[in-house]
Coordinates of C-alpha atoms in Angstrom, one line a residue:
M233 CA 7.6 56.9 99.9
R234 CA 8.5 59.9 97.9
K235 CA 12.2 59.3 98.4
Y236 CA 11.7 55.6 97.4
W237 CA 10.2 56.7 94.0
M238 CA 12.9 59.2 93.5
I239 CA 15.5 56.5 94.0
L240 CA 13.8 54.3 91.5
F241 CA 13.5 57.1 89.0
C242 CA 17.2 57.9 89.2
A243 CA 18.2 54.3 89.2
G244 CA 16.0 53.7 86.1
L245 CA 17.9 56.5 84.3
L246 CA 21.2 55.1 85.2
V247 CA 20.6 51.6 84.0
S248 CA 19.0 52.6 80.7
C249 CA 20.8 51.5 77.6
E250 CA 20.8 55.0 76.1
P251 CA 24.3 56.6 76.5
S252 CA 22.7 60.0 77.0
F253 CA 21.3 58.8 80.3
L254 CA 24.7 57.6 81.4
E255 CA 26.1 61.0 80.8
Q256 CA 23.7 62.6 83.3
K257 CA 25.1 62.9 86.8
P258 CA 22.2 63.1 89.3
D259 CA 23.0 64.2 92.8
K260 CA 24.1 61.0 94.6
R261 CA 22.1 61.9 97.6
L262 CA 19.0 61.3 95.5
L263 CA 20.2 57.8 94.7
V264 CA 21.4 56.4 98.0
P265 CA 18.7 56.1 100.8
G266 CA 19.8 56.4 104.4
Q267 CA 17.6 54.0 106.3
L268 CA 17.1 50.2 106.4
S269 CA 13.5 50.6 105.5
D270 CA 14.5 52.5 102.3
Y271 CA 16.7 49.7 101.2
Q272 CA 14.0 47.2 101.9
A273 CA 11.7 49.3 99.7
L274 CA 14.1 49.1 96.9
L275 CA 14.3 45.3 97.1
D276 CA 10.5 45.2 97.2
A277 CA 10.1 46.9 93.9
V278 CA 8.3 44.1 92.1
P279 CA 6.9 46.4 89.4
E280 CA 10.4 47.6 88.7
G281 CA 11.6 44.1 87.8
M282 CA 13.1 42.8 91.1
N283 CA 11.2 39.6 90.7
T284 CA 11.4 39.2 86.9
S285 CA 13.2 36.5 85.1
P286 CA 14.0 36.2 81.3
G287 CA 11.2 34.5 79.4
M288 CA 12.3 34.5 75.7
Q289 CA 14.1 31.2 76.0
A290 CA 10.8 29.6 77.1
L291 CA 9.5 30.3 73.6
A292 CA 12.5 28.5 72.0
T293 CA 11.7 25.2 73.6
D294 CA 9.3 22.4 72.8
D295 CA 6.8 23.5 75.4
F296 CA 4.9 25.6 72.9
Y297 CA 4.1 25.5 69.2
C298 CA 2.5 28.2 67.1
L299 CA 0.3 27.4 64.1
P300 CA 2.1 28.5 60.9
V301 CA -0.7 31.0 60.0
A302 CA 0.0 33.0 63.2
I303 CA 3.8 33.1 63.2
D304 CA 4.2 36.1 61.0
G305 CA 1.9 38.1 63.4
L306 CA 4.1 37.6 66.4
P307 CA 6.2 40.5 67.8
P308 CA 9.5 40.4 65.9
A309 CA 11.7 39.3 68.8
E310 CA 9.3 36.6 69.9
R311 CA 9.1 35.3 66.3
G312 CA 12.9 35.4 66.0
V313 CA 13.5 33.5 69.2
Y314 CA 10.7 31.0 68.4
L315 CA 12.2 30.3 65.0
W316 CA 15.8 30.2 66.3
E317 CA 16.8 33.0 63.9
R318 CA 20.5 34.1 63.9
D319 CA 19.5 37.6 64.9
P320 CA 16.2 37.4 66.7
F321 CA 16.5 40.8 68.3
Q322 CA 17.1 42.5 64.9
G323 CA 19.7 44.9 66.3
K324 CA 17.5 46.1 69.2
S325 CA 17.8 45.7 72.9
S326 CA 16.0 42.9 74.8
Q327 CA 14.1 43.1 78.1
D328 CA 15.5 39.7 78.9
W329 CA 18.9 41.3 79.1
D330 CA 18.0 44.8 80.5
L331 CA 15.6 43.7 83.3
P332 CA 18.1 41.4 85.1
Y333 CA 20.8 44.1 85.0
K334 CA 18.3 46.5 86.4
C335 CA 17.7 44.2 89.3
I336 CA 21.5 43.8 89.7
F337 CA 21.9 47.5 89.8
Y338 CA 19.3 47.9 92.6
A339 CA 20.9 45.1 94.5
N340 CA 24.3 46.8 94.2
V341 CA 22.8 50.1 95.4
V342 CA 21.6 48.4 98.5
L343 CA 24.9 46.5 99.1
S344 CA 26.9 49.7 98.7
G345 CA 24.6 51.7 100.9
L346 CA 24.6 49.2 103.7
E347 CA 28.3 49.7 104.1
S348 CA 27.6 53.2 105.5
I349 CA 25.1 52.0 108.0
Q350 CA 26.1 50.7 111.5
A351 CA 23.4 48.2 112.6
D352 CA 22.6 48.2 116.3
S353 CA 21.6 45.2 118.2
A354 CA 17.9 45.9 117.6
S355 CA 18.3 46.0 113.8
Q356 CA 21.0 43.4 113.2
Q357 CA 18.6 40.8 111.9
Q358 CA 16.9 43.3 109.6
Y359 CA 20.3 44.4 108.3
A360 CA 21.3 40.8 107.7
S361 CA 18.1 40.1 105.9
I362 CA 18.4 43.0 103.6
Q363 CA 22.0 42.3 102.8
G364 CA 21.2 38.6 102.2
S365 CA 18.3 39.5 100.0
A366 CA 20.4 41.9 97.9
L367 CA 23.0 39.1 97.4
F368 CA 20.2 36.7 96.5
F369 CA 18.7 39.0 93.9
R370 CA 22.1 39.7 92.4
A371 CA 22.8 35.9 92.1
F372 CA 19.4 35.2 90.8
A373 CA 19.7 37.8 88.0
H374 CA 23.3 36.8 87.1
Y375 CA 22.3 33.2 86.9
N376 CA 19.2 33.9 84.7
L377 CA 21.4 35.9 82.4
A378 CA 24.0 33.1 82.2
A379 CA 21.3 30.5 81.6
A380 CA 20.1 32.4 78.5
F381 CA 23.1 34.3 77.2
C382 CA 26.0 31.9 78.0
A383 CA 26.9 28.5 76.7
P384 CA 25.7 25.6 78.9
Y385 CA 28.0 25.0 81.9
D386 CA 30.5 22.2 81.6
S387 CA 33.3 21.9 84.1
S388 CA 35.7 20.8 81.3
S389 CA 35.3 24.0 79.3
A390 CA 33.9 26.6 81.7
S391 CA 37.3 28.2 82.2
S392 CA 37.8 28.8 78.5
L393 CA 34.2 30.0 77.5
P394 CA 33.0 33.6 78.0
G395 CA 30.6 34.4 80.8
I396 CA 28.5 37.5 81.2
P397 CA 29.6 40.9 82.4
L398 CA 29.5 40.7 86.2
R399 CA 28.2 43.9 87.8
L400 CA 29.4 44.0 91.4
T401 CA 29.1 47.8 92.1
A402 CA 26.5 50.5 91.5
D403 CA 29.0 52.5 89.5
V404 CA 27.4 52.8 86.0
N405 CA 30.6 54.2 84.5
Q406 CA 32.4 50.9 85.1
I407 CA 32.7 48.8 82.0
S408 CA 32.7 45.0 82.7
D409 CA 34.1 42.5 80.3
R410 CA 32.6 39.0 80.0
G411 CA 35.3 37.1 81.9
T412 CA 34.9 33.3 81.9
L413 CA 31.9 31.2 82.4
Q414 CA 33.6 29.6 85.4
A415 CA 34.1 33.1 87.0
T416 CA 30.4 33.8 86.4
Y417 CA 29.2 30.7 88.2
D418 CA 31.8 31.2 90.9
Q419 CA 30.4 34.6 91.7
I420 CA 26.8 33.4 91.6
L421 CA 27.5 30.6 94.0
S422 CA 29.6 32.9 96.3
D423 CA 26.7 35.4 96.5
L424 CA 24.2 32.7 97.2
S425 CA 26.3 31.0 99.9
K426 CA 26.6 34.3 101.7
A427 CA 22.9 35.0 101.2
E428 CA 22.0 31.5 102.7
A429 CA 24.0 32.3 105.8
L430 CA 22.4 35.7 106.3
L431 CA 18.8 34.8 105.5
T432 CA 17.9 33.1 108.8
G433 CA 14.7 34.9 109.9
P434 CA 11.1 34.3 108.9
V435 CA 9.8 35.9 105.7
G436 CA 6.2 37.0 105.4
F437 CA 6.0 37.7 101.6
T438 CA 7.1 35.4 98.8
N439 CA 8.6 38.3 96.8
R440 CA 11.3 38.5 99.5
P441 CA 14.1 36.0 99.5
S442 CA 14.5 33.5 102.3
G443 CA 16.9 30.9 103.5
V444 CA 14.8 28.3 101.9
A445 CA 14.8 30.2 98.6
A446 CA 18.6 30.4 98.7
K447 CA 18.9 26.7 99.2
A448 CA 16.3 26.0 96.5
L449 CA 18.1 28.3 94.0
L450 CA 21.4 26.5 94.8
A451 CA 19.8 23.2 94.1
R452 CA 18.5 24.5 90.7
I453 CA 21.9 25.9 89.8
Y454 CA 23.9 22.8 90.8
L455 CA 21.4 20.7 88.8
S456 CA 22.0 22.8 85.7
M457 CA 25.8 22.4 86.2
G458 CA 25.6 18.7 86.4
E459 CA 26.7 18.8 90.1
Y460 CA 24.1 16.3 91.2
G461 CA 25.6 15.5 94.6
K462 CA 25.4 19.1 95.6
A463 CA 22.0 19.6 94.0
L464 CA 20.8 16.7 96.2
I465 CA 22.2 18.3 99.3
Y466 CA 20.6 21.7 98.8
A467 CA 17.2 20.3 97.6
S468 CA 17.1 18.1 100.8
K469 CA 18.0 21.1 103.0
A470 CA 15.3 23.2 101.4
L471 CA 12.7 20.5 101.7
G472 CA 13.7 19.9 105.3
L473 CA 12.5 23.4 106.0
H474 CA 9.6 23.6 103.5
D475 CA 8.1 20.5 101.9
K476 CA 4.5 21.5 101.5
L477 CA 2.6 20.5 98.4
L478 CA -0.7 21.8 96.9
D479 CA -3.4 19.2 96.6
Y480 CA -4.8 19.7 93.1
N481 CA -8.1 18.2 94.2
T482 CA -8.7 21.4 96.0
L483 CA -8.6 23.4 92.7
N484 CA -11.4 24.1 90.2
A485 CA -9.7 22.4 87.2
S486 CA -12.2 23.8 84.8
A487 CA -11.7 27.4 85.8
R488 CA -10.0 29.8 83.5
R489 CA -7.2 30.2 86.0
P490 CA -7.2 27.2 88.4
F491 CA -4.3 28.3 90.6
P492 CA -4.5 30.9 93.4
A493 CA -3.6 34.4 92.4
M494 CA -0.1 35.6 93.4
F495 CA 0.5 37.0 96.9
T496 CA -2.7 35.4 98.3
G497 CA -0.6 32.9 100.2
L498 CA -3.0 30.1 99.1
N499 CA -0.4 28.1 97.1
P500 CA 1.8 26.5 99.8
E501 CA 4.3 25.3 97.1
I502 CA 5.6 28.8 96.2
I503 CA 8.9 29.6 98.0
F504 CA 10.0 32.6 95.9
H505 CA 7.9 34.7 93.6
A506 CA 9.3 35.5 90.1
S507 CA 7.5 36.0 86.8
M508 CA 8.5 36.3 83.1
P509 CA 7.8 39.5 81.2
G510 CA 4.4 39.5 79.4
M511 CA 4.7 37.7 76.0
D512 CA 2.1 37.3 73.2
L513 CA 3.0 33.8 72.0
P514 CA 1.9 31.7 75.0
I515 CA -1.6 33.3 75.1
L516 CA -2.5 33.2 71.4
T517 CA -5.4 31.0 70.5
Q518 CA -3.2 29.6 67.8
T519 CA -0.6 28.5 70.3
G520 CA -0.7 25.1 71.9
V521 CA 1.5 22.8 74.0
D522 CA 3.4 20.0 72.5
S523 CA 0.9 17.3 71.5
S524 CA 3.0 14.4 72.7
L525 CA 3.4 16.2 76.1
Y526 CA -0.4 16.6 76.4
R527 CA -1.0 13.0 75.6
S528 CA 1.5 11.8 78.2
Y529 CA -0.9 12.7 81.1
A530 CA -3.0 9.9 82.4
P531 CA -6.8 10.4 82.4
D532 CA -7.0 10.8 86.2
D533 CA -4.0 13.2 86.2
L534 CA -5.5 16.6 87.3
R535 CA -2.6 18.4 85.6
K536 CA -4.2 17.6 82.3
T537 CA -7.2 19.9 83.1
C538 CA -5.5 22.3 85.6
F539 CA -2.6 23.1 83.2
F540 CA -4.4 23.1 79.8
V541 CA -7.4 24.5 78.0
D542 CA -9.0 23.2 74.8
R543 CA -8.7 26.0 72.2
G544 CA -10.4 23.9 69.5
G545 CA -9.0 22.3 66.4
G546 CA -6.8 20.0 68.4
V547 CA -4.9 22.9 70.0
F548 CA -4.5 22.8 73.8
G549 CA -3.2 26.0 75.3
F550 CA -1.5 26.5 78.7
K551 CA -3.5 28.0 81.5
G552 CA -1.6 26.6 84.6
S553 CA 0.7 29.4 85.7
Y554 CA 1.5 29.3 89.4
L555 CA 0.8 33.0 89.4
G556 CA -2.9 32.4 88.8
S557 CA -2.7 34.6 85.7
A558 CA -1.7 34.7 82.1
T559 CA 1.8 35.7 83.2
L560 CA 4.2 32.7 83.4
F561 CA 5.7 31.7 86.7
A562 CA 9.5 31.6 87.0
G563 CA 10.1 31.4 90.7
L564 CA 11.0 28.7 93.1
A565 CA 8.5 26.1 94.4
T566 CA 8.6 22.8 96.3
D567 CA 7.4 20.7 93.3
E568 CA 10.7 21.6 91.6
L569 CA 12.6 20.6 94.6
Y570 CA 11.0 17.1 94.8
L571 CA 11.9 16.6 91.2
I572 CA 15.4 17.8 91.6
R573 CA 16.0 15.5 94.5
A574 CA 14.3 12.6 92.7
E575 CA 16.6 13.0 89.7
C576 CA 19.7 13.2 91.9
Y577 CA 18.6 10.1 93.8
A578 CA 18.0 8.3 90.5
R579 CA 21.4 9.2 89.2
A580 CA 23.0 8.0 92.4
G581 CA 21.3 4.6 92.2
Q582 CA 18.9 5.3 95.2
R583 CA 15.8 3.9 93.5
T584 CA 13.6 3.7 96.6
A585 CA 14.3 7.3 97.6
A586 CA 13.7 8.6 94.1
L587 CA 10.4 6.8 93.8
S588 CA 9.3 8.0 97.3
D589 CA 9.8 11.7 96.2
L590 CA 7.9 11.1 92.9
N591 CA 5.0 9.4 94.6
A592 CA 4.8 12.1 97.3
L593 CA 4.4 14.7 94.5
L594 CA 2.1 12.8 92.2
K595 CA -0.3 11.7 94.9
Q596 CA -1.3 15.4 95.2
R597 CA -1.7 15.6 91.4
F598 CA -4.2 12.8 90.7
K599 CA -7.9 12.6 91.5
A600 CA -8.4 11.4 95.0
G601 CA -8.3 7.6 95.3
T602 CA -7.0 7.0 91.8
F603 CA -3.3 7.3 92.2
K604 CA -1.2 4.1 92.1
E605 CA 2.3 4.4 93.3
L606 CA 4.9 4.3 90.6
V607 CA 7.2 1.3 90.3
A608 CA 10.3 1.3 88.1
G609 CA 13.6 -0.6 87.8
Q610 CA 16.9 1.2 88.0
D611 CA 17.3 1.1 84.2
S612 CA 14.1 3.0 83.5
L613 CA 14.1 5.2 86.6
L614 CA 15.9 8.3 85.3
N615 CA 13.7 8.5 82.2
L616 CA 10.6 8.2 84.5
V617 CA 11.8 11.1 86.7
L618 CA 12.7 13.3 83.7
S619 CA 9.3 12.5 82.2
E620 CA 7.5 13.7 85.3
R621 CA 9.8 16.8 85.5
R622 CA 8.7 17.6 81.9
K623 CA 5.1 17.2 82.8
Q624 CA 5.1 19.1 86.1
L625 CA 7.4 22.1 85.2
V626 CA 5.9 23.0 81.8
A627 CA 6.1 26.7 81.0
R628 CA 8.3 27.5 83.9
G629 CA 11.3 28.6 81.9
L630 CA 13.2 25.5 83.0
R631 CA 12.9 23.4 79.9
W632 CA 15.5 25.4 78.0
T633 CA 18.1 24.7 80.7
D634 CA 17.0 21.1 80.8
L635 CA 17.5 20.7 77.1
R636 CA 20.9 22.3 77.2
R637 CA 22.2 20.0 79.9
L638 CA 20.4 16.8 78.8
N639 CA 21.5 17.2 75.2
K640 CA 25.0 16.3 76.3
D641 CA 23.9 12.7 76.7
P642 CA 23.1 11.2 73.3
A643 CA 20.5 8.9 75.0
L644 CA 18.5 11.9 76.3
A645 CA 19.2 14.4 73.4
V646 CA 16.2 16.0 71.7
R647 CA 15.8 17.4 68.2
L648 CA 13.4 20.4 68.1
Q649 CA 11.3 21.2 65.1
R650 CA 9.1 24.1 64.0
L651 CA 6.5 23.9 61.2
T652 CA 6.2 27.1 59.2
S653 CA 4.4 28.1 56.0
G654 CA 7.8 27.7 54.3
G655 CA 8.5 24.2 55.7
A656 CA 10.1 22.6 58.7
I657 CA 13.0 24.2 60.7
S658 CA 15.1 22.1 63.1
L659 CA 17.4 22.8 66.1
L660 CA 19.9 20.1 66.7
P661 CA 21.5 19.3 70.1
G662 CA 24.6 21.3 70.7
D663 CA 23.7 24.0 68.1
N664 CA 25.1 27.5 68.9
R665 CA 21.5 28.8 68.8
Y666 CA 21.0 27.1 72.2
T667 CA 22.6 30.3 73.5
L668 CA 20.8 33.6 72.9
P669 CA 22.7 36.4 71.2
I670 CA 23.8 39.4 73.3
P671 CA 21.8 42.4 72.1
D672 CA 23.6 44.6 69.7
P673 CA 23.2 47.8 71.8
E674 CA 25.1 46.2 74.7
I675 CA 27.9 45.1 72.4
A676 CA 28.1 48.6 70.9
L677 CA 28.1 50.3 74.3
S678 CA 30.5 48.0 76.2
G679 CA 32.5 46.4 73.4
I680 CA 32.0 42.9 74.7
S681 CA 32.3 40.0 72.4
P682 CA 29.2 38.6 70.7
N683 CA 28.0 35.0 71.0
P684 CA 28.6 32.7 68.0
R685 CA 25.4 32.0 66.1

């Protein structure tokens, strides 16, 4: 255990944005563990950010609104992102950039170290699991960075747009350029495909990647890319292994935190645990969810009381994190898979299959005995699926990606608006501010090109 904390300490120094840390050369023996259990311990470092996903983009969507009187009191970065400012980080670093790269560094330390270990027959499965987990974490972090700090993926332009710096080794002296967006997604998909093949054994803890998690993440990524046929394949593969849903009738909807606490194993929907960093805006009493979203839930829909709390004055706050706490859930769960598959079915003209997935999900969301199965024609089916996706996956960090991909279709595009004490501010579809700026310290340190704002 002492070695484990020494590894984390040295790794933390190396991934810091301060150049002075990069100039220090700790003894490499302190950095590289020697046993499979040590590598597993590195990947289990939940408090060190291994299961953390960027969260700032969630503040930039129409999931939340903040009353004008409270906006000026927000932390500067949160206020800047919420108001779509040109320089929301105000020249400073961002944990949404730093934490994923910290996760990538740990994953690379593991992958590099495994090369020096010869697994015997008794440890081959453990070796494969650790290797697959490291590849999964690296892909998860690279994708989360791309979803926030790169332009939306489009196959027609991905080869000409900049990606993110791909860190594929633990060498902190190596400077990575941005490459192309296509190269970024190619690497992410390559890592995940390898991880899927390696992660074949059972997993006892949701902070650890699994074969189901790899398939679920592939489904999420392909959906964001507009590759609906592939998203359908991987969502179906994942659901073929894990299709459990939580019956909301078993929850105490009036409780402050209706959903089971993380790591209790009491929410069967959770496939992979990930959380956003703590943020002030979602928990303020002056912050509410979009009023039209709140009104869209039927009276017998338990999500209306499991997800939201009346904060008075017509403000309904969000309380429905799948972590069972104020921290927002950003992991993988079966409800998302049902909705991915339903959307892909709808886009493929498979109306009966799409409605079957929607009804299977919603039956577990309504008061017992009140749910009436949905019926829709092909012309209205996609909008119905997207409406349920909006209602189920609120505050998951997925809305930003959805807006970016759906805004390409004029029929589905959304204009966002903020009300401030100085008037209304709008964000139009296709605006450059749908891509977060790369923090200035990273640009100064590596020399990579900034994002247009």
